[in-house]
Short mmCIF file of C-alpha atoms and ligand atoms in Angstrom, two decimals:
data_model
loop_
_atom_site.label_atom_id
_atom_site.label_comp_id
_atom_site.label_asym_id
_atom_site.label_seq_id
_atom_site.Cartn_x
_atom_site.Cartn_y
_atom_site.Cartn_z
CA UNK A 4 0.00 0.00 0.00
CA UNK A 5 1.34 3.46 -0.94
CA UNK A 6 1.77 6.38 1.45
CA UNK A 7 -1.16 8.10 -0.27
CA UNK A 8 -3.38 5.06 0.37
CA UNK A 9 -2.35 5.07 4.04
CA UNK A 10 -3.20 8.76 4.28
CA UNK A 11 -6.66 8.17 2.75
CA UNK A 12 -7.30 5.23 5.12
CA UNK A 13 -6.33 7.22 8.20
CA UNK A 14 -8.37 10.17 7.03
CA UNK A 15 -11.51 8.03 6.60
CA UNK A 16 -10.97 6.37 9.98
CA UNK A 17 -10.61 9.77 11.67
CA UNK A 18 -13.72 10.99 9.94
CA UNK A 19 -15.79 8.09 11.41
CA UNK A 20 -14.20 8.71 14.81
CA UNK A 21 -15.18 12.39 14.66
CA UNK A 22 -18.73 11.47 13.65
CA UNK A 23 -18.95 8.98 16.52
CA UNK A 24 -17.83 11.62 19.00
CA UNK A 25 -20.21 14.23 17.64
CA UNK A 26 -23.19 11.85 17.74
CA UNK A 27 -22.50 10.57 21.26
CA UNK A 28 -21.61 7.04 20.19
CA UNK A 29 -18.69 5.50 22.00
CA UNK A 30 -17.06 3.93 18.96
CA UNK A 31 -16.90 4.36 15.22
CA UNK A 32 -18.03 0.70 15.13
CA UNK A 33 -21.49 2.01 16.05
CA UNK A 34 -21.84 3.22 12.45
CA UNK A 35 -21.05 -0.25 11.14
CA UNK A 36 -24.01 -1.71 13.04
CA UNK A 37 -26.22 1.19 11.92
CA UNK A 38 -25.27 0.52 8.29
CA UNK A 39 -25.82 -3.24 8.71
CA UNK A 40 -29.27 -2.48 10.14
CA UNK A 41 -30.11 -0.02 7.32
CA UNK A 42 -29.19 -2.66 4.75
CA UNK A 43 -30.67 -5.81 6.35
CA UNK A 44 -33.19 -4.58 8.94
CA UNK A 45 -32.32 -7.40 11.35
CA UNK A 46 -33.22 -5.84 14.71
CA UNK A 47 -36.78 -4.91 15.69
CA UNK A 48 -38.53 -3.25 18.62
CA UNK A 49 -38.86 -5.62 21.57
CA UNK A 50 -35.98 -7.89 20.50
CA UNK A 51 -33.56 -9.60 22.86
CA UNK A 52 -29.98 -9.19 21.63
CA UNK A 53 -26.64 -10.69 22.65
CA UNK A 54 -23.79 -8.26 21.92
CA UNK A 55 -20.49 -10.19 21.95
CA UNK A 56 -17.31 -8.16 22.41
CA UNK A 57 -19.33 -5.10 23.42
CA UNK A 58 -16.66 -2.73 24.81
CA UNK A 59 -16.73 0.29 24.79
CA UNK A 60 -20.46 0.00 24.07
CA UNK A 61 -21.10 1.56 20.65
CA UNK A 62 -23.06 -1.42 19.33
CA UNK A 63 -24.93 -1.67 22.63
CA UNK A 64 -25.98 1.98 22.25
CA UNK A 65 -27.26 1.37 18.71
CA UNK A 66 -28.92 -1.93 19.66
CA UNK A 67 -30.77 -0.46 22.66
CA UNK A 68 -32.09 2.33 20.41
CA UNK A 69 -33.33 -0.26 17.93
CA UNK A 70 -35.00 -2.64 20.42
CA UNK A 71 -36.63 0.22 22.38
CA UNK A 72 -37.88 0.05 25.94
CA UNK A 73 -39.60 -3.32 25.44
CA UNK A 74 -36.38 -4.91 24.20
CA UNK A 75 -33.21 -5.89 25.92
CA UNK A 76 -29.49 -6.11 25.18
CA UNK A 77 -27.01 -8.35 26.98
CA UNK A 78 -23.37 -7.56 26.29
CA UNK A 79 -20.17 -9.40 27.18
CA UNK A 80 -16.58 -8.20 26.93
CA UNK A 81 -13.21 -8.83 28.54
CA UNK A 82 -13.23 -5.14 29.42
CA UNK A 83 -15.74 -3.29 31.58
CA UNK A 84 -18.07 -0.86 29.78
CA UNK A 85 -19.70 2.26 31.10
CA UNK A 86 -23.42 1.86 31.61
CA UNK A 87 -25.78 1.83 28.63
CA UNK A 88 -29.44 2.40 29.48
CA UNK A 89 -31.46 -0.69 28.48
CA UNK A 90 -28.46 -3.03 28.42
CA UNK A 91 -26.83 -5.43 30.86
CA UNK A 92 -23.11 -5.32 30.06
CA UNK A 93 -21.02 -8.06 31.68
CA UNK A 94 -17.28 -8.43 32.06
CA UNK A 95 -15.86 -11.80 31.05
CA UNK A 96 -14.58 -14.13 28.39
CA UNK A 97 -17.49 -15.36 26.26
CA UNK A 98 -15.71 -18.70 25.75
CA UNK A 99 -15.59 -19.40 29.52
CA UNK A 100 -18.38 -21.66 30.84
CA UNK A 101 -18.99 -19.54 33.96
CA UNK A 102 -19.49 -16.43 31.80
CA UNK A 103 -21.82 -18.34 29.48
CA UNK A 104 -23.71 -19.47 32.58
CA UNK A 105 -24.19 -15.84 33.62
CA UNK A 106 -25.61 -15.03 30.18
CA UNK A 107 -28.02 -17.98 30.49
CA UNK A 108 -29.09 -16.86 33.97
CA UNK A 109 -29.69 -13.35 32.66
CA UNK A 110 -31.77 -14.68 29.76
CA UNK A 111 -33.82 -16.92 32.06
CA UNK A 112 -35.01 -19.07 29.13
CA UNK A 113 -35.89 -16.15 26.88
CA UNK A 114 -34.62 -16.87 23.35
CA UNK A 115 -32.39 -14.45 21.48
CA UNK A 116 -33.67 -12.63 18.40
CA UNK A 117 -30.18 -11.61 17.29
CA UNK A 118 -26.57 -12.24 18.13
CA UNK A 119 -24.31 -9.37 17.14
CA UNK A 120 -20.60 -10.04 17.49
CA UNK A 121 -17.90 -7.49 16.82
CA UNK A 122 -15.39 -9.59 18.72
CA UNK A 123 -11.68 -9.15 17.98
CA UNK A 124 -9.05 -11.15 19.80
CA UNK A 125 -6.10 -9.44 21.38
CA UNK A 126 -3.69 -8.89 18.50
CA UNK A 127 -0.25 -10.54 18.70
CA UNK A 128 0.95 -8.90 15.46
CA UNK A 129 1.45 -12.23 13.69
CA UNK A 130 -1.28 -11.92 11.08
CA UNK A 131 -1.77 -15.64 10.30
CA UNK A 132 -1.98 -16.53 13.96
CA UNK A 133 -4.30 -13.64 14.83
CA UNK A 134 -6.61 -14.49 11.94
CA UNK A 135 -6.69 -18.19 12.94
CA UNK A 136 -7.45 -17.28 16.58
CA UNK A 137 -10.22 -14.95 15.41
CA UNK A 138 -11.80 -17.74 13.30
CA UNK A 139 -11.77 -20.13 16.27
CA UNK A 140 -13.23 -17.48 18.51
CA UNK A 141 -16.09 -16.82 16.09
CA UNK A 142 -16.76 -20.58 15.86
CA UNK A 143 -16.97 -20.76 19.65
CA UNK A 144 -19.39 -17.85 19.71
CA UNK A 145 -21.55 -19.72 17.18
CA UNK A 146 -21.45 -22.86 19.35
CA UNK A 147 -22.46 -21.07 22.51
CA UNK A 148 -25.10 -18.79 21.09
CA UNK A 149 -26.83 -20.59 18.20
CA UNK A 150 -28.75 -22.93 20.55
CA UNK A 151 -30.18 -19.77 22.15
CA UNK A 152 -31.32 -18.19 18.88
CA UNK A 153 -34.99 -18.20 18.03
CA UNK A 154 -36.47 -19.42 14.76
CA UNK A 155 -36.07 -16.66 12.17
CA UNK A 156 -33.34 -14.97 14.23
CA UNK A 157 -30.13 -13.49 12.89
CA UNK A 158 -26.42 -13.65 13.60
CA UNK A 159 -23.96 -10.91 12.65
CA UNK A 160 -20.25 -11.37 13.16
CA UNK A 161 -17.02 -9.68 12.22
CA UNK A 162 -14.51 -11.85 10.39
CA UNK A 163 -10.99 -11.22 9.24
CA UNK A 164 -10.41 -12.26 5.66
CA UNK A 165 -8.04 -15.19 5.26
CA UNK A 166 -7.75 -18.94 5.68
CA UNK A 167 -10.94 -20.71 6.70
CA UNK A 168 -13.53 -18.04 5.91
CA UNK A 169 -15.07 -20.04 3.06
CA UNK A 170 -15.05 -23.19 5.20
CA UNK A 171 -16.78 -21.49 8.13
CA UNK A 172 -19.42 -20.04 5.81
CA UNK A 173 -20.11 -23.48 4.34
CA UNK A 174 -20.50 -24.95 7.85
CA UNK A 175 -23.09 -22.43 9.00
CA UNK A 176 -24.88 -21.85 5.68
CA UNK A 177 -27.29 -24.81 6.14
CA UNK A 178 -28.66 -23.34 9.39
CA UNK A 179 -29.81 -20.06 7.87
CA UNK A 180 -32.04 -19.07 5.02
CA UNK A 181 -29.35 -16.68 3.78
CA UNK A 182 -25.68 -16.07 4.66
CA UNK A 183 -23.73 -13.29 3.03
CA UNK A 184 -20.69 -11.10 3.47
CA UNK A 185 -21.07 -7.36 3.86
CA UNK A 186 -18.63 -4.46 4.25
CA UNK A 187 -20.29 -1.42 5.80
CA UNK A 188 -18.91 1.95 4.59
CA UNK A 189 -17.55 2.56 8.06
CA UNK A 190 -15.25 -0.47 7.76
CA UNK A 191 -14.29 -0.20 4.11
CA UNK A 192 -11.02 1.41 5.15
CA UNK A 193 -10.04 -1.88 6.76
CA UNK A 194 -9.41 -4.26 3.88
CA UNK A 195 -9.18 -7.35 6.12
CA UNK A 196 -12.47 -6.87 7.97
CA UNK A 197 -15.81 -8.15 6.73
CA UNK A 198 -19.15 -8.89 8.41
CA UNK A 199 -20.96 -12.14 8.03
CA UNK A 200 -24.71 -11.60 7.97
CA UNK A 201 -26.70 -14.74 8.74
CA UNK A 202 -30.43 -14.27 8.23
CA UNK A 203 -33.46 -16.30 9.26
CA UNK A 204 -32.22 -19.08 11.54
CA UNK A 205 -33.66 -22.58 11.05
CA UNK A 206 -33.09 -24.26 14.46
CA UNK A 207 -34.28 -27.67 13.31
CA UNK A 208 -31.26 -27.83 10.99
CA UNK A 209 -28.79 -27.03 13.77
CA UNK A 210 -29.44 -29.64 16.47
CA UNK A 211 -26.28 -31.08 18.10
CA UNK A 212 -23.91 -29.66 15.55
CA UNK A 213 -20.58 -28.26 16.75
CA UNK A 214 -19.63 -25.40 14.44
CA UNK A 215 -16.06 -25.44 15.76
CA UNK A 216 -15.58 -29.16 15.13
CA UNK A 217 -17.14 -28.98 11.69
CA UNK A 218 -15.07 -25.92 10.86
CA UNK A 219 -11.84 -27.61 12.02
CA UNK A 220 -12.69 -30.69 10.00
CA UNK A 221 -13.42 -28.60 6.89
CA UNK A 222 -10.14 -26.78 7.34
CA UNK A 223 -8.24 -30.06 7.75
CA UNK A 224 -9.87 -31.30 4.58
CA UNK A 225 -8.66 -28.22 2.75
CA UNK A 226 -5.17 -28.39 4.19
CA UNK A 227 -4.62 -32.16 4.26
CA UNK A 228 -7.42 -33.93 2.41
CA UNK A 229 -9.49 -35.29 5.34
CA UNK A 230 -13.16 -35.94 4.73
CA UNK A 231 -15.63 -33.35 6.12
CA UNK A 232 -18.34 -36.00 6.18
CA UNK A 233 -16.49 -37.60 9.11
CA UNK A 234 -16.68 -34.45 11.22
CA UNK A 235 -18.17 -35.22 14.66
CA UNK A 236 -21.49 -33.67 15.68
CA UNK A 237 -20.91 -33.26 19.41
CA UNK A 238 -20.39 -29.85 21.03
CA UNK A 239 -17.34 -29.63 23.31
CA UNK A 240 -14.19 -27.59 23.02
CA UNK A 241 -11.12 -27.06 25.13
CA UNK A 242 -10.17 -23.95 23.16
CA UNK A 243 -9.83 -20.85 25.33
CA UNK A 244 -8.81 -17.32 24.45
CA UNK A 245 -5.77 -15.51 25.72
CA UNK A 246 -6.90 -12.69 27.98
CA UNK A 247 -5.78 -9.09 27.84
CA UNK A 248 -3.13 -7.86 30.27
CA UNK A 249 -4.46 -7.22 33.74
CA UNK A 250 -7.45 -9.57 33.35
C1 LIG B 305 -13.84 -3.98 18.10
S1 LIG B 305 -14.13 -4.19 19.81
C2 LIG B 305 -15.87 -4.09 19.90
C3 LIG B 305 -16.44 -2.70 19.71
C4 LIG B 305 -17.91 -2.63 20.05
N1 LIG B 305 -18.71 -3.38 19.11
C5 LIG B 305 -18.42 -1.22 20.08
O1 LIG B 305 -19.13 -0.81 19.16
O2 LIG B 305 -18.11 -0.50 21.02
C6 LIG B 305 -13.82 -5.91 20.05
C7 LIG B 305 -13.97 -6.37 21.47
O3 LIG B 305 -13.90 -7.80 21.55
C8 LIG B 305 -13.50 -8.08 22.88
N2 LIG B 305 -13.13 -9.50 23.06
C9 LIG B 305 -12.08 -10.16 22.54
N3 LIG B 305 -12.06 -11.44 22.95
C10 LIG B 305 -13.13 -11.61 23.76
C11 LIG B 305 -13.66 -12.71 24.50
N4 LIG B 305 -13.07 -13.91 24.49
N5 LIG B 305 -14.79 -12.52 25.23
C12 LIG B 305 -15.39 -11.31 25.26
N6 LIG B 305 -14.94 -10.23 24.57
C13 LIG B 305 -13.82 -10.37 23.84
C14 LIG B 305 -12.35 -7.12 23.11
O4 LIG B 305 -12.10 -6.95 24.48
C15 LIG B 305 -12.84 -5.86 22.41
O5 LIG B 305 -13.36 -4.93 23.32
#
């Protein structure tokens, strides 16, 4: 990338940051969710939403506006967020069973209408490794949250372009009426980032499927020629994310 391209990228990023500040949103990411909503209309008044990787709370702000006073947003992040009216924002690692348990307690058997995940793992700087960790993390979020999603519900997640994206899409495609990639204007300055928009969940197609295991099997098939048809269907994983300093 040339110096001029870098300048344009930084300029666009700053412009979204300035807009976020002026509008009262805590992150420029807030505009990404707004643009996703404008395009796909996934969130409605009264919905129950799980916001994964919610710090500093920009998506939670947008989501609470969209669900209104009858709706409800539950957020989880490794870092503590300032309060957002209409949201319960928890601190914890979404891949940890005790954190998942807290989400379940909070839901108290109410199904989710949407899962919105802007999760990004702590960056090590080694692109291949970071991208692979991000793909595993997204698979784990699918495994935890899809059983909680209601019929017709939606799942939005950030992905980083690279190895495994096609394989993950093929694993989850059968569970939704439509799965597509989308780059909101607010993230078009980041060439590696894309959002996966999964629309109209069909729970009867999902039963007892581990997205992580299927994804790993599909990746192995690509890399070494294993057979995806032999992928196990049981949900369990020992994968856990590295926490940020001070956690
Ligand atoms: C891009 S930020 C999210 C921005 C947010 N959507 C907003 O609009 O304010 C990604 C977040 O993912 C969180 N994260 C990374 N790994 C996580 C994990 N295992 N569990 C929960 N949150 C995680 C990070 O702490 C970080 O705050």
